[in-house]
Amino acid sequence: MIIAVDGPAASGKGTVARALARHFDLPHLDTGLLYRAVAYTVHRLELDPTREADAIAACDFDELTLADPALRDDEVGQLASVVSVHPLVRAALFQRQKRFANQPGGAVLDGRDIGTVIAPEADAKLFVKATAPVRARRRHHELTERGREITYEQVLADIRARDARDSARSTAPLTQAADAAPLDTSALTVEAATRRAIALVNGRLIGRRSTA
Ligand code: C5P
């Protein structure tokens, strides 16, 4: 069983995807980490993230980078949305994600294009969203808890800039797959969002069985 979870930054898609993986006992891949690893490598090698050739050179990143806590920084997220615009970067990361999705027994993947590009055949697809101010409040809380000094307004502006870049790019833009179930987490607690996500996936699985 493949479960695709897509959505914008700080929508709660990572939390929902991890909870689904635990509930259905499936391996989970946070695909944003791959783009973050490319971005971080571009930065470390002092390459230009806007040049496709430079970003491609960083796709061959050291596997240990994936465990680096620095990948979680907001600056790396912003840079990831710059390198992820390049079609050749997306192509370089495609097979790895596809293999993960198609492993025996299935998997949960979260990102921006899982339901549309990586696993259009997924058994269940969720599109997790929340209003920009709610997402900015969550991210601001997370960053200040980690000791970062940043204003809510700056976080909101960053989120809006990232949304615009992720939605406007021509290759694999952030968009809800036609057959994805929407899950708006704006007014939900983590527990409520998790319960709702499990119910939506179960609903999809029952729907698929009855039409098979
Ligand atoms: O999900 P996360 O915020 O970690 O993703 C960082 C950036 O990586 C996103 O803003 C997006 O530009 C890019 N990304 C993508 N496709 C994915 C996952 C992430 O383009 N499947």
CSV table of C-alpha atoms and ligand atoms in Angstrom, one decimal:
chain,number,residue,atom,x,y,z
A,1,MET,CA,0.0,0.0,0.0
A,2,ILE,CA,1.4,3.4,-1.0
A,3,ILE,CA,0.2,6.5,0.9
A,4,ALA,CA,1.0,9.9,-0.7
A,5,VAL,CA,0.9,13.0,1.6
A,6,ASP,CA,1.4,16.4,-0.1
A,7,GLY,CA,1.0,19.9,1.1
A,8,PRO,CA,2.8,23.3,1.6
A,9,ALA,CA,5.4,24.1,4.3
A,10,ALA,CA,4.3,23.7,7.9
A,11,SER,CA,0.9,22.4,6.9
A,12,GLY,CA,1.4,19.4,9.2
A,13,LYS,CA,2.0,16.9,6.4
A,14,GLY,CA,5.2,15.6,8.1
A,15,THR,CA,3.4,14.9,11.4
A,16,VAL,CA,0.4,13.3,9.6
A,17,ALA,CA,2.7,11.2,7.4
A,18,ARG,CA,4.7,9.9,10.4
A,19,ALA,CA,1.5,9.1,12.3
A,20,LEU,CA,0.1,7.2,9.2
A,21,ALA,CA,3.4,5.3,8.9
A,22,ARG,CA,3.2,4.2,12.6
A,23,HIS,CA,-0.5,3.3,12.4
A,24,PHE,CA,-0.3,1.3,9.2
A,25,ASP,CA,3.2,0.0,10.1
A,26,LEU,CA,4.9,1.3,6.9
A,27,PRO,CA,8.3,2.8,6.2
A,28,HIS,CA,8.2,6.6,5.8
A,29,LEU,CA,10.2,9.0,3.5
A,30,ASP,CA,10.2,12.8,4.1
A,31,THR,CA,11.1,13.7,0.5
A,32,GLY,CA,11.7,17.4,1.5
A,33,LEU,CA,14.9,16.2,3.2
A,34,LEU,CA,16.4,15.1,-0.1
A,35,TYR,CA,15.9,18.6,-1.6
A,36,ARG,CA,17.2,20.1,1.7
A,37,ALA,CA,20.3,17.9,1.4
A,38,VAL,CA,20.9,19.2,-2.1
A,39,ALA,CA,20.4,22.8,-0.9
A,40,TYR,CA,22.7,22.4,2.0
A,41,THR,CA,25.4,20.8,-0.2
A,42,VAL,CA,25.1,23.7,-2.7
A,43,HIS,CA,25.6,26.1,0.2
A,44,ARG,CA,28.6,24.2,1.7
A,45,LEU,CA,30.3,24.0,-1.7
A,46,GLU,CA,29.6,27.7,-2.3
A,47,LEU,CA,27.8,26.9,-5.5
A,48,ASP,CA,25.0,29.0,-7.1
A,49,PRO,CA,21.5,27.5,-6.3
A,50,THR,CA,19.9,29.3,-9.2
A,51,ARG,CA,22.3,27.6,-11.7
A,52,GLU,CA,21.0,24.2,-12.7
A,53,ALA,CA,24.5,22.8,-13.3
A,54,ASP,CA,25.6,23.8,-9.8
A,55,ALA,CA,22.5,22.3,-8.2
A,56,ILE,CA,23.0,19.1,-10.2
A,57,ALA,CA,26.5,18.7,-8.9
A,58,ALA,CA,25.1,18.7,-5.3
A,59,CYS,CA,22.6,15.9,-6.0
A,60,ASP,CA,25.4,13.4,-5.4
A,61,PHE,CA,25.4,14.5,-1.7
A,62,ASP,CA,27.0,12.5,1.1
A,63,GLU,CA,24.3,10.2,2.7
A,64,LEU,CA,25.3,11.4,6.2
A,65,THR,CA,24.0,14.8,5.3
A,66,LEU,CA,20.5,13.5,5.6
A,67,ALA,CA,20.9,13.1,9.4
A,68,ASP,CA,22.4,16.6,9.8
A,69,PRO,CA,20.1,18.8,12.1
A,70,ALA,CA,21.1,21.8,10.1
A,71,LEU,CA,18.8,20.6,7.3
A,72,ARG,CA,15.8,21.6,9.4
A,73,ASP,CA,16.8,25.3,9.4
A,74,ASP,CA,14.5,27.7,7.6
A,75,GLU,CA,17.3,29.1,5.4
A,76,VAL,CA,17.9,25.6,4.1
A,77,GLY,CA,14.1,25.2,3.4
A,78,GLN,CA,14.1,28.4,1.4
A,79,LEU,CA,17.2,27.3,-0.5
A,80,ALA,CA,15.6,23.9,-1.1
A,81,SER,CA,12.7,25.6,-2.9
A,82,VAL,CA,15.2,27.4,-5.1
A,83,VAL,CA,17.1,24.2,-6.2
A,84,SER,CA,13.9,22.2,-6.5
A,85,VAL,CA,12.8,24.4,-9.4
A,86,HIS,CA,15.4,22.8,-11.7
A,87,PRO,CA,13.9,19.9,-13.7
A,88,LEU,CA,17.3,18.0,-13.7
A,89,VAL,CA,17.4,18.1,-9.9
A,90,ARG,CA,13.9,16.6,-9.7
A,91,ALA,CA,14.9,14.0,-12.3
A,92,ALA,CA,18.1,13.1,-10.3
A,93,LEU,CA,16.0,12.5,-7.1
A,94,PHE,CA,13.1,10.7,-8.9
A,95,GLN,CA,14.3,7.1,-9.0
A,96,ARG,CA,15.3,7.1,-5.3
A,97,GLN,CA,11.7,8.2,-4.3
A,98,LYS,CA,10.1,5.9,-6.8
A,99,ARG,CA,12.1,2.9,-5.4
A,100,PHE,CA,11.1,3.8,-1.9
A,101,ALA,CA,7.4,4.0,-2.9
A,102,ASN,CA,7.5,0.7,-4.7
A,103,GLN,CA,9.2,-1.4,-2.1
A,104,PRO,CA,7.4,-4.6,-1.1
A,105,GLY,CA,4.7,-3.9,1.4
A,106,GLY,CA,4.4,-0.3,0.5
A,107,ALA,CA,5.4,3.1,2.1
A,108,VAL,CA,4.3,6.5,3.1
A,109,LEU,CA,5.9,9.5,1.4
A,110,ASP,CA,5.4,13.1,2.0
A,111,GLY,CA,6.3,16.1,-0.1
A,112,ARG,CA,4.9,18.3,-2.8
A,113,ASP,CA,4.5,16.0,-5.9
A,114,ILE,CA,4.1,12.5,-4.4
A,115,GLY,CA,0.4,12.1,-5.5
A,116,THR,CA,1.0,13.8,-8.9
A,117,VAL,CA,4.5,12.7,-10.1
A,118,ILE,CA,6.3,10.2,-7.8
A,119,ALA,CA,3.4,7.8,-7.0
A,120,PRO,CA,0.3,8.8,-9.1
A,121,GLU,CA,-0.9,5.2,-8.6
A,122,ALA,CA,-0.9,5.6,-4.7
A,123,ASP,CA,-3.7,3.7,-2.9
A,124,ALA,CA,-4.5,6.8,-0.8
A,125,LYS,CA,-3.6,10.4,-1.3
A,126,LEU,CA,-3.9,13.3,1.2
A,127,PHE,CA,-3.4,17.0,0.5
A,128,VAL,CA,-2.7,18.6,3.9
A,129,LYS,CA,-3.2,22.3,4.1
A,130,ALA,CA,-3.7,25.2,6.6
A,131,THR,CA,-3.9,28.9,6.3
A,132,ALA,CA,-0.6,30.8,5.9
A,133,PRO,CA,-1.0,32.7,9.2
A,134,VAL,CA,-1.6,29.4,11.1
A,135,ARG,CA,1.4,27.8,9.4
A,136,ALA,CA,3.6,30.8,10.2
A,137,ARG,CA,2.5,30.7,13.8
A,138,ARG,CA,3.4,27.0,14.1
A,139,ARG,CA,6.8,27.5,12.4
A,140,HIS,CA,7.5,30.6,14.5
A,141,HIS,CA,6.8,28.7,17.7
A,142,GLU,CA,9.1,25.8,16.5
A,143,LEU,CA,11.9,28.2,15.6
A,144,THR,CA,11.8,30.3,18.8
A,145,GLU,CA,11.7,27.0,20.9
A,146,ARG,CA,15.0,26.1,19.2
A,147,GLY,CA,16.4,29.5,20.2
A,148,ARG,CA,16.1,31.3,16.9
A,149,GLU,CA,15.4,35.0,17.0
A,150,ILE,CA,13.0,35.7,14.2
A,151,THR,CA,9.7,37.7,14.1
A,152,TYR,CA,6.4,36.2,13.2
A,153,GLU,CA,6.1,38.6,10.3
A,154,GLN,CA,9.4,37.4,8.8
A,155,VAL,CA,8.3,33.7,9.1
A,156,LEU,CA,5.0,34.6,7.4
A,157,ALA,CA,6.8,36.4,4.6
A,158,ASP,CA,9.2,33.4,4.2
A,159,ILE,CA,6.2,30.9,4.0
A,160,ARG,CA,4.5,33.0,1.4
A,161,ALA,CA,7.6,33.3,-0.7
A,162,ARG,CA,8.2,29.5,-0.5
A,163,ASP,CA,4.5,28.8,-1.4
A,164,ALA,CA,4.8,31.1,-4.4
A,165,ARG,CA,8.0,29.4,-5.7
A,166,ASP,CA,6.7,25.9,-5.0
A,167,SER,CA,3.4,26.6,-6.7
A,168,ALA,CA,4.6,28.6,-9.7
A,169,ARG,CA,7.4,26.3,-10.9
A,170,SER,CA,6.8,24.6,-14.3
A,171,THR,CA,8.0,21.1,-13.3
A,172,ALA,CA,6.0,19.3,-10.6
A,173,PRO,CA,4.5,22.3,-8.9
A,174,LEU,CA,2.8,22.0,-5.6
A,175,THR,CA,-0.8,21.2,-6.5
A,176,GLN,CA,-3.5,18.9,-5.1
A,177,ALA,CA,-3.9,15.7,-7.2
A,178,ALA,CA,-7.5,15.4,-8.6
A,179,ASP,CA,-8.0,12.2,-6.5
A,180,ALA,CA,-6.4,13.5,-3.3
A,181,ALA,CA,-8.5,13.9,-0.1
A,182,PRO,CA,-8.1,17.4,1.4
A,183,LEU,CA,-7.2,17.7,5.1
A,184,ASP,CA,-7.3,21.2,6.5
A,185,THR,CA,-5.4,21.2,9.8
A,186,SER,CA,-5.9,25.0,10.6
A,187,ALA,CA,-8.3,24.3,13.5
A,188,LEU,CA,-7.2,20.8,14.4
A,189,THR,CA,-4.9,19.5,17.2
A,190,VAL,CA,-2.2,17.0,16.2
A,191,GLU,CA,-4.4,14.2,17.6
A,192,ALA,CA,-7.5,15.3,15.7
A,193,ALA,CA,-5.5,15.7,12.5
A,194,THR,CA,-4.1,12.2,12.9
A,195,ARG,CA,-7.5,10.7,13.6
A,196,ARG,CA,-8.9,12.4,10.5
A,197,ALA,CA,-6.0,11.3,8.3
A,198,ILE,CA,-6.4,7.7,9.4
A,199,ALA,CA,-10.1,7.8,8.7
A,200,LEU,CA,-9.5,9.4,5.3
A,201,VAL,CA,-7.0,6.7,4.3
A,202,ASN,CA,-9.3,3.9,5.6
A,203,GLY,CA,-12.1,5.5,3.6
A,204,ARG,CA,-10.0,5.4,0.4
A,205,LEU,CA,-8.9,1.8,1.0
A,206,ILE,CA,-12.5,0.7,1.5
A,207,GLY,CA,-13.5,2.7,-1.6
A,208,ARG,CA,-10.8,1.0,-3.7
A,209,ARG,CA,-11.8,-2.5,-2.5
A,210,SER,CA,-15.4,-1.9,-3.4
A,211,THR,CA,-14.6,-0.7,-6.9
A,212,ALA,CA,-12.0,-3.4,-7.5
B,1,C5P,O1,8.9,19.7,2.9
B,1,C5P,P1,10.0,20.6,3.1
B,1,C5P,O2,9.6,22.0,3.7
B,1,C5P,O3,11.1,20.0,3.9
B,1,C5P,O4,10.6,20.9,1.7
B,1,C5P,C1,11.6,21.8,1.4
B,1,C5P,C2,11.5,22.3,-0.1
B,1,C5P,O5,11.8,21.2,-0.9
B,1,C5P,C3,10.1,22.7,-0.5
B,1,C5P,O6,9.8,24.0,-0.2
B,1,C5P,C4,10.0,22.4,-2.0
B,1,C5P,O7,10.5,23.4,-2.7
B,1,C5P,C5,11.0,21.2,-2.1
B,1,C5P,N1,10.3,19.9,-2.2
B,1,C5P,C6,9.8,19.6,-3.5
B,1,C5P,N2,9.3,18.4,-3.7
B,1,C5P,C7,9.1,17.5,-2.7
B,1,C5P,C8,9.5,17.8,-1.4
B,1,C5P,C9,10.1,19.1,-1.2
B,1,C5P,O8,10.0,20.4,-4.4
B,1,C5P,N3,8.5,16.3,-3.0
